[in-house]
GROMACS .gro file of C-alpha atoms in nm:
model
  346
    1UNK     CA    1   1.357   0.538  -3.760
    2UNK     CA    2   1.553   0.476  -3.436
    3UNK     CA    3   1.465   0.169  -3.232
    4UNK     CA    4   1.254   0.216  -2.920
    5UNK     CA    5   1.481   0.188  -2.612
    6UNK     CA    6   1.455  -0.141  -2.424
    7UNK     CA    7   1.498  -0.163  -2.050
    8UNK     CA    8   1.565  -0.444  -1.803
    9UNK     CA    9   1.448  -0.412  -1.443
   10UNK     CA   10   1.634  -0.629  -1.193
   11UNK     CA   11   1.394  -0.726  -0.912
   12UNK     CA   12   1.512  -0.756  -0.554
   13UNK     CA   13   1.483  -1.106  -0.407
   14UNK     CA   14   1.182  -1.172  -0.185
   15UNK     CA   15   1.260  -1.294   0.166
   16UNK     CA   16   0.940  -1.499   0.178
   17UNK     CA   17   0.998  -1.823  -0.014
   18UNK     CA   18   0.638  -1.875  -0.129
   19UNK     CA   19   0.595  -1.511  -0.231
   20UNK     CA   20   0.928  -1.528  -0.417
   21UNK     CA   21   0.779  -1.792  -0.647
   22UNK     CA   22   0.507  -1.548  -0.755
   23UNK     CA   23   0.715  -1.229  -0.733
   24UNK     CA   24   0.805  -1.197  -1.103
   25UNK     CA   25   0.441  -1.233  -1.213
   26UNK     CA   26   0.328  -0.992  -0.940
   27UNK     CA   27   0.579  -0.723  -1.036
   28UNK     CA   28   0.495  -0.771  -1.403
   29UNK     CA   29   0.129  -0.701  -1.319
   30UNK     CA   30   0.230  -0.408  -1.098
   31UNK     CA   31   0.435  -0.249  -1.377
   32UNK     CA   32   0.144  -0.298  -1.615
   33UNK     CA   33  -0.089  -0.111  -1.378
   34UNK     CA   34   0.167   0.167  -1.327
   35UNK     CA   35   0.202   0.204  -1.703
   36UNK     CA   36  -0.174   0.212  -1.764
   37UNK     CA   37  -0.270   0.431  -1.470
   38UNK     CA   38   0.025   0.664  -1.414
   39UNK     CA   39   0.249   0.659  -1.723
   40UNK     CA   40  -0.010   0.697  -1.999
   41UNK     CA   41   0.085   0.355  -2.138
   42UNK     CA   42   0.442   0.459  -2.219
   43UNK     CA   43   0.579   0.125  -2.097
   44UNK     CA   44   0.528  -0.157  -2.344
   45UNK     CA   45   0.446  -0.518  -2.264
   46UNK     CA   46   0.648  -0.639  -1.964
   47UNK     CA   47   0.819  -0.974  -2.020
   48UNK     CA   48   1.042  -1.199  -1.815
   49UNK     CA   49   1.383  -1.220  -1.980
   50UNK     CA   50   1.696  -1.408  -1.875
   51UNK     CA   51   2.028  -1.234  -1.945
   52UNK     CA   52   2.353  -1.415  -1.859
   53UNK     CA   53   2.160  -1.647  -1.629
   54UNK     CA   54   1.987  -1.365  -1.437
   55UNK     CA   55   1.612  -1.305  -1.460
   56UNK     CA   56   1.499  -0.952  -1.544
   57UNK     CA   57   1.168  -0.787  -1.630
   58UNK     CA   58   1.214  -0.634  -1.976
   59UNK     CA   59   1.006  -0.374  -2.156
   60UNK     CA   60   1.029  -0.107  -2.424
   61UNK     CA   61   0.967   0.257  -2.338
   62UNK     CA   62   1.026   0.585  -2.515
   63UNK     CA   63   1.111   0.918  -2.354
   64UNK     CA   64   1.105   0.822  -1.986
   65UNK     CA   65   1.076   1.142  -1.782
   66UNK     CA   66   1.211   1.198  -1.431
   67UNK     CA   67   0.857   1.138  -1.303
   68UNK     CA   68   0.835   0.812  -1.500
   69UNK     CA   69   1.160   0.697  -1.339
   70UNK     CA   70   1.018   0.795  -1.001
   71UNK     CA   71   0.722   0.562  -1.058
   72UNK     CA   72   0.953   0.280  -1.169
   73UNK     CA   73   1.153   0.329  -0.849
   74UNK     CA   74   0.836   0.269  -0.648
   75UNK     CA   75   0.805  -0.085  -0.783
   76UNK     CA   76   0.767  -0.323  -0.490
   77UNK     CA   77   1.063  -0.543  -0.585
   78UNK     CA   78   1.276  -0.275  -0.753
   79UNK     CA   79   1.652  -0.324  -0.726
   80UNK     CA   80   1.807  -0.168  -1.039
   81UNK     CA   81   1.716  -0.052  -1.390
   82UNK     CA   82   1.929  -0.092  -1.701
   83UNK     CA   83   1.898   0.018  -2.061
   84UNK     CA   84   1.970  -0.275  -2.292
   85UNK     CA   85   2.243  -0.190  -2.544
   86UNK     CA   86   2.305  -0.500  -2.753
   87UNK     CA   87   2.464  -0.749  -2.517
   88UNK     CA   88   2.547  -0.478  -2.262
   89UNK     CA   89   2.343  -0.325  -1.982
   90UNK     CA   90   2.375   0.047  -1.912
   91UNK     CA   91   2.269   0.147  -1.557
   92UNK     CA   92   1.990   0.405  -1.535
   93UNK     CA   93   1.976   0.631  -1.229
   94UNK     CA   94   1.639   0.591  -1.057
   95UNK     CA   95   1.544   0.798  -0.750
   96UNK     CA   96   1.460   0.607  -0.433
   97UNK     CA   97   1.111   0.674  -0.294
   98UNK     CA   98   1.223   0.600   0.061
   99UNK     CA   99   1.244   0.901   0.294
  100UNK     CA  100   1.357   0.703   0.600
  101UNK     CA  101   1.584   0.409   0.698
  102UNK     CA  102   1.448   0.072   0.586
  103UNK     CA  103   1.455  -0.076   0.937
  104UNK     CA  104   1.118   0.092   0.993
  105UNK     CA  105   0.974  -0.191   0.781
  106UNK     CA  106   1.187  -0.478   0.906
  107UNK     CA  107   1.233  -0.442   1.284
  108UNK     CA  108   0.886  -0.567   1.379
  109UNK     CA  109   0.863  -0.941   1.323
  110UNK     CA  110   0.563  -1.154   1.419
  111UNK     CA  111   0.358  -1.448   1.295
  112UNK     CA  112   0.105  -1.344   1.031
  113UNK     CA  113   0.288  -1.026   0.929
  114UNK     CA  114   0.198  -0.922   0.575
  115UNK     CA  115   0.494  -0.943   0.338
  116UNK     CA  116   0.647  -0.594   0.306
  117UNK     CA  117   0.688  -0.624  -0.072
  118UNK     CA  118   0.321  -0.715  -0.106
  119UNK     CA  119   0.209  -0.424   0.112
  120UNK     CA  120   0.415  -0.190  -0.105
  121UNK     CA  121   0.263  -0.339  -0.421
  122UNK     CA  122  -0.095  -0.287  -0.301
  123UNK     CA  123  -0.016   0.072  -0.203
  124UNK     CA  124   0.152   0.134  -0.540
  125UNK     CA  125  -0.124   0.001  -0.764
  126UNK     CA  126  -0.393   0.176  -0.559
  127UNK     CA  127  -0.215   0.512  -0.546
  128UNK     CA  128  -0.142   0.490  -0.920
  129UNK     CA  129  -0.514   0.437  -0.982
  130UNK     CA  130  -0.619   0.764  -0.819
  131UNK     CA  131  -0.688   1.082  -1.014
  132UNK     CA  132  -0.355   1.217  -0.881
  133UNK     CA  133  -0.101   0.934  -0.906
  134UNK     CA  134   0.185   1.184  -0.885
  135UNK     CA  135   0.076   1.249  -0.526
  136UNK     CA  136   0.253   0.930  -0.416
  137UNK     CA  137   0.579   1.090  -0.534
  138UNK     CA  138   0.528   1.436  -0.385
  139UNK     CA  139   0.391   1.315  -0.050
  140UNK     CA  140   0.042   1.462  -0.084
  141UNK     CA  141  -0.179   1.150  -0.088
  142UNK     CA  142  -0.355   1.073   0.242
  143UNK     CA  143  -0.361   0.696   0.307
  144UNK     CA  144  -0.610   0.510   0.527
  145UNK     CA  145  -0.583   0.146   0.634
  146UNK     CA  146  -0.904   0.061   0.824
  147UNK     CA  147  -0.776  -0.286   0.926
  148UNK     CA  148  -0.414  -0.191   0.987
  149UNK     CA  149  -0.310  -0.460   1.237
  150UNK     CA  150   0.045  -0.394   1.356
  151UNK     CA  151   0.105  -0.119   1.107
  152UNK     CA  152   0.287  -0.255   0.801
  153UNK     CA  153   0.085  -0.022   0.578
  154UNK     CA  154   0.140   0.270   0.814
  155UNK     CA  155   0.516   0.222   0.800
  156UNK     CA  156   0.520   0.189   0.420
  157UNK     CA  157   0.322   0.512   0.382
  158UNK     CA  158   0.566   0.684   0.617
  159UNK     CA  159   0.856   0.561   0.403
  160UNK     CA  160   0.696   0.736   0.103
  161UNK     CA  161   0.651   1.060   0.297
  162UNK     CA  162   0.269   1.028   0.299
  163UNK     CA  163   0.023   1.126   0.574
  164UNK     CA  164  -0.142   0.808   0.700
  165UNK     CA  165  -0.426   0.695   0.926
  166UNK     CA  166  -0.487   0.346   1.062
  167UNK     CA  167  -0.775   0.181   1.247
  168UNK     CA  168  -0.764  -0.155   1.424
  169UNK     CA  169  -0.976  -0.319   1.690
  170UNK     CA  170  -0.685  -0.496   1.863
  171UNK     CA  171  -0.558  -0.277   2.147
  172UNK     CA  172  -0.245  -0.493   2.181
  173UNK     CA  173  -0.152  -0.414   1.821
  174UNK     CA  174  -0.223  -0.048   1.890
  175UNK     CA  175   0.000  -0.043   2.196
  176UNK     CA  176   0.277  -0.235   2.020
  177UNK     CA  177   0.289  -0.012   1.713
  178UNK     CA  178   0.257   0.320   1.895
  179UNK     CA  179   0.537   0.222   2.133
  180UNK     CA  180   0.753   0.092   1.849
  181UNK     CA  181   0.708   0.398   1.627
  182UNK     CA  182   0.780   0.650   1.902
  183UNK     CA  183   1.090   0.455   2.005
  184UNK     CA  184   1.203   0.430   1.643
  185UNK     CA  185   1.174   0.806   1.597
  186UNK     CA  186   1.375   0.864   1.916
  187UNK     CA  187   1.644   0.611   1.822
  188UNK     CA  188   1.694   0.780   1.485
  189UNK     CA  189   1.677   1.128   1.639
  190UNK     CA  190   1.393   1.245   1.417
  191UNK     CA  191   1.221   1.554   1.554
  192UNK     CA  192   0.866   1.460   1.657
  193UNK     CA  193   0.572   1.518   1.890
  194UNK     CA  194   0.355   1.220   1.988
  195UNK     CA  195   0.047   1.179   2.206
  196UNK     CA  196  -0.215   0.918   2.298
  197UNK     CA  197  -0.562   1.039   2.394
  198UNK     CA  198  -0.916   0.901   2.429
  199UNK     CA  199  -1.174   0.980   2.160
  200UNK     CA  200  -1.518   1.063   2.296
  201UNK     CA  201  -1.852   1.081   2.120
  202UNK     CA  202  -2.163   1.173   2.323
  203UNK     CA  203  -1.967   1.141   2.649
  204UNK     CA  204  -1.856   0.783   2.571
  205UNK     CA  205  -1.502   0.678   2.482
  206UNK     CA  206  -1.516   0.504   2.142
  207UNK     CA  207  -1.144   0.483   2.064
  208UNK     CA  208  -0.789   0.551   2.170
  209UNK     CA  209  -0.596   0.781   1.938
  210UNK     CA  210  -0.220   0.781   1.882
  211UNK     CA  211  -0.100   1.070   1.671
  212UNK     CA  212   0.247   1.192   1.589
  213UNK     CA  213   0.393   1.477   1.384
  214UNK     CA  214   0.746   1.422   1.258
  215UNK     CA  215   0.989   1.495   0.976
  216UNK     CA  216   1.298   1.335   0.827
  217UNK     CA  217   1.477   1.670   0.838
  218UNK     CA  218   1.488   1.895   1.145
  219UNK     CA  219   1.468   2.209   0.931
  220UNK     CA  220   1.147   2.082   0.771
  221UNK     CA  221   0.998   2.014   1.113
  222UNK     CA  222   1.084   2.361   1.241
  223UNK     CA  223   0.941   2.514   0.922
  224UNK     CA  224   0.613   2.328   0.980
  225UNK     CA  225   0.663   2.080   0.695
  226UNK     CA  226   0.569   1.774   0.897
  227UNK     CA  227   0.435   1.428   0.827
  228UNK     CA  228   0.137   1.308   1.025
  229UNK     CA  229   0.048   0.957   1.143
  230UNK     CA  230  -0.271   0.869   1.329
  231UNK     CA  231  -0.368   0.527   1.467
  232UNK     CA  232  -0.707   0.458   1.626
  233UNK     CA  233  -0.771   0.159   1.850
  234UNK     CA  234  -1.132   0.106   1.749
  235UNK     CA  235  -1.379  -0.111   1.562
  236UNK     CA  236  -1.342  -0.040   1.191
  237UNK     CA  237  -1.720   0.015   1.175
  238UNK     CA  238  -1.651   0.340   1.363
  239UNK     CA  239  -1.423   0.470   1.086
  240UNK     CA  240  -1.692   0.714   0.972
  241UNK     CA  241  -1.691   0.870   1.321
  242UNK     CA  242  -1.311   0.897   1.335
  243UNK     CA  243  -1.210   1.014   0.985
  244UNK     CA  244  -1.382   1.303   0.808
  245UNK     CA  245  -1.560   1.220   0.480
  246UNK     CA  246  -1.384   1.308   0.156
  247UNK     CA  247  -1.042   1.354   0.318
  248UNK     CA  248  -0.865   1.035   0.206
  249UNK     CA  249  -0.701   0.963  -0.131
  250UNK     CA  250  -0.610   0.596  -0.083
  251UNK     CA  251  -0.780   0.325   0.124
  252UNK     CA  252  -0.598  -0.006   0.140
  253UNK     CA  253  -0.657  -0.312   0.352
  254UNK     CA  254  -0.541  -0.670   0.383
  255UNK     CA  255  -0.871  -0.827   0.487
  256UNK     CA  256  -0.881  -1.080   0.770
  257UNK     CA  257  -0.844  -1.449   0.694
  258UNK     CA  258  -0.771  -1.589   1.037
  259UNK     CA  259  -0.581  -1.281   1.150
  260UNK     CA  260  -0.779  -1.117   1.429
  261UNK     CA  261  -0.856  -0.769   1.310
  262UNK     CA  262  -1.154  -0.593   1.163
  263UNK     CA  263  -1.483  -0.569   1.349
  264UNK     CA  264  -1.655  -0.724   1.648
  265UNK     CA  265  -1.989  -0.885   1.570
  266UNK     CA  266  -2.244  -1.050   1.798
  267UNK     CA  267  -2.042  -1.374   1.801
  268UNK     CA  268  -1.700  -1.216   1.848
  269UNK     CA  269  -1.440  -1.097   1.599
  270UNK     CA  270  -1.555  -1.091   1.237
  271UNK     CA  271  -1.304  -1.273   1.017
  272UNK     CA  272  -1.515  -1.339   0.709
  273UNK     CA  273  -1.417  -1.073   0.453
  274UNK     CA  274  -1.762  -1.058   0.291
  275UNK     CA  275  -1.934  -1.007   0.624
  276UNK     CA  276  -1.681  -0.740   0.716
  277UNK     CA  277  -1.706  -0.562   0.379
  278UNK     CA  278  -2.084  -0.563   0.379
  279UNK     CA  279  -2.086  -0.380   0.711
  280UNK     CA  280  -1.778  -0.159   0.675
  281UNK     CA  281  -1.753  -0.058   0.307
  282UNK     CA  282  -2.008   0.228   0.319
  283UNK     CA  283  -1.802   0.397   0.590
  284UNK     CA  284  -1.470   0.332   0.417
  285UNK     CA  285  -1.584   0.442   0.071
  286UNK     CA  286  -1.725   0.774   0.188
  287UNK     CA  287  -1.390   0.867   0.344
  288UNK     CA  288  -1.250   0.880  -0.011
  289UNK     CA  289  -1.248   1.210  -0.195
  290UNK     CA  290  -1.356   1.211  -0.562
  291UNK     CA  291  -1.081   1.046  -0.767
  292UNK     CA  292  -0.959   0.844  -0.469
  293UNK     CA  293  -0.903   0.469  -0.491
  294UNK     CA  294  -0.941   0.162  -0.271
  295UNK     CA  295  -0.723  -0.150  -0.291
  296UNK     CA  296  -0.816  -0.463  -0.097
  297UNK     CA  297  -0.639  -0.796  -0.057
  298UNK     CA  298  -0.824  -1.107   0.061
  299UNK     CA  299  -0.834  -1.486   0.052
  300UNK     CA  300  -1.026  -1.593  -0.259
  301UNK     CA  301  -1.097  -1.934  -0.106
  302UNK     CA  302  -1.349  -1.777   0.130
  303UNK     CA  303  -1.475  -1.491  -0.089
  304UNK     CA  304  -1.503  -1.497  -0.471
  305UNK     CA  305  -1.370  -1.195  -0.660
  306UNK     CA  306  -1.706  -1.129  -0.827
  307UNK     CA  307  -1.879  -1.093  -0.491
  308UNK     CA  308  -1.611  -0.857  -0.356
  309UNK     CA  309  -1.648  -0.651  -0.673
  310UNK     CA  310  -2.026  -0.635  -0.630
  311UNK     CA  311  -1.987  -0.500  -0.277
  312UNK     CA  312  -1.743  -0.233  -0.395
  313UNK     CA  313  -1.979  -0.129  -0.675
  314UNK     CA  314  -2.273  -0.114  -0.434
  315UNK     CA  315  -2.066   0.124  -0.218
  316UNK     CA  316  -2.045   0.364  -0.513
  317UNK     CA  317  -1.701   0.266  -0.642
  318UNK     CA  318  -1.595   0.160  -0.992
  319UNK     CA  319  -1.392  -0.162  -1.004
  320UNK     CA  320  -1.087  -0.137  -1.231
  321UNK     CA  321  -1.005  -0.438  -1.447
  322UNK     CA  322  -0.803  -0.549  -1.746
  323UNK     CA  323  -0.429  -0.620  -1.785
  324UNK     CA  324  -0.242  -0.585  -1.457
  325UNK     CA  325  -0.549  -0.545  -1.237
  326UNK     CA  326  -0.666  -0.898  -1.320
  327UNK     CA  327  -0.324  -1.059  -1.271
  328UNK     CA  328  -0.248  -1.014  -0.900
  329UNK     CA  329  -0.381  -1.345  -0.768
  330UNK     CA  330  -0.116  -1.563  -0.602
  331UNK     CA  331  -0.071  -1.845  -0.352
  332UNK     CA  332   0.022  -1.755   0.007
  333UNK     CA  333   0.016  -2.103   0.161
  334UNK     CA  334  -0.173  -2.432   0.143
  335UNK     CA  335  -0.506  -2.279   0.246
  336UNK     CA  336  -0.476  -1.917   0.130
  337UNK     CA  337  -0.485  -1.787  -0.226
  338UNK     CA  338  -0.471  -1.409  -0.216
  339UNK     CA  339  -0.599  -1.159  -0.472
  340UNK     CA  340  -0.608  -0.780  -0.499
  341UNK     CA  341  -0.895  -0.569  -0.628
  342UNK     CA  342  -0.880  -0.194  -0.696
  343UNK     CA  343  -1.178   0.040  -0.726
  344UNK     CA  344  -1.206   0.416  -0.770
  345UNK     CA  345  -1.451   0.678  -0.651
  346UNK     CA  346  -1.535   0.881  -0.961
   0.00000   0.00000   0.00000
């Protein structure tokens, strides 16, 4: 009986020093989730392996299809994939998921920006956990970030070719991202149409709305095959008034832990994730269509995982656990330990 092929994935280095220390364990967990949720378990146990002084993530897998390779190419720290042949490594061609130049993710720099690799990881594990994980490859999953800040999630979804909607209470972040994205499209000569308009409900303005249609290829744009990005400057508690129910496949959010986004309560901006979730989750969860998934990141030092899980369950979602899902906790800095939880609307 022939041996099961063994592969070695070479991860890209993380620019963030602290995140780099946890990157191997994070990607190992990410690959485990992708295998369980999207690849029918065809990837075996993922192990860290050092070959000629270089650290790889090694695993066994049989009969990898083109779609399987597409999912491996999504991996947040993916750099290259090799098939192990004795003491030699044979390169394996893996399609890139990126539809646009990478500077979309790197131009904006500011204090408190979520690590791009981490944002990609949260999007990957959440999209893989939906009833249609292949939608992240064919561009059909609609993504919502209801606490989108300055748009790291929006940009990552755009890179994947996905329609995306963001909500954030900070009008400065709204103005910064809308200006940046329109300028970026112009600089790269991508065909587009952008507008900013007020959103009214019962004669009152409740939000500002930035929306843009665009495409990586001019022929696609002319043919009507366009991507769509929408950003609302609004309290996230108004999400249910801005986004139609059952129209979103993936909700992801990096919950506030000192960063000023989320909702405005009676004493100012709400930064406690439990307080925010208790008020906002019903509106977020009902935006999901059946089979959709929600992935949230937060500081475990201010909100225990069990309590976050209880709130998700009370909103009608099923928390996913087990290998991979339970292994995404990592240190961000001296006062922040971040975790990720994924839940699905069945």
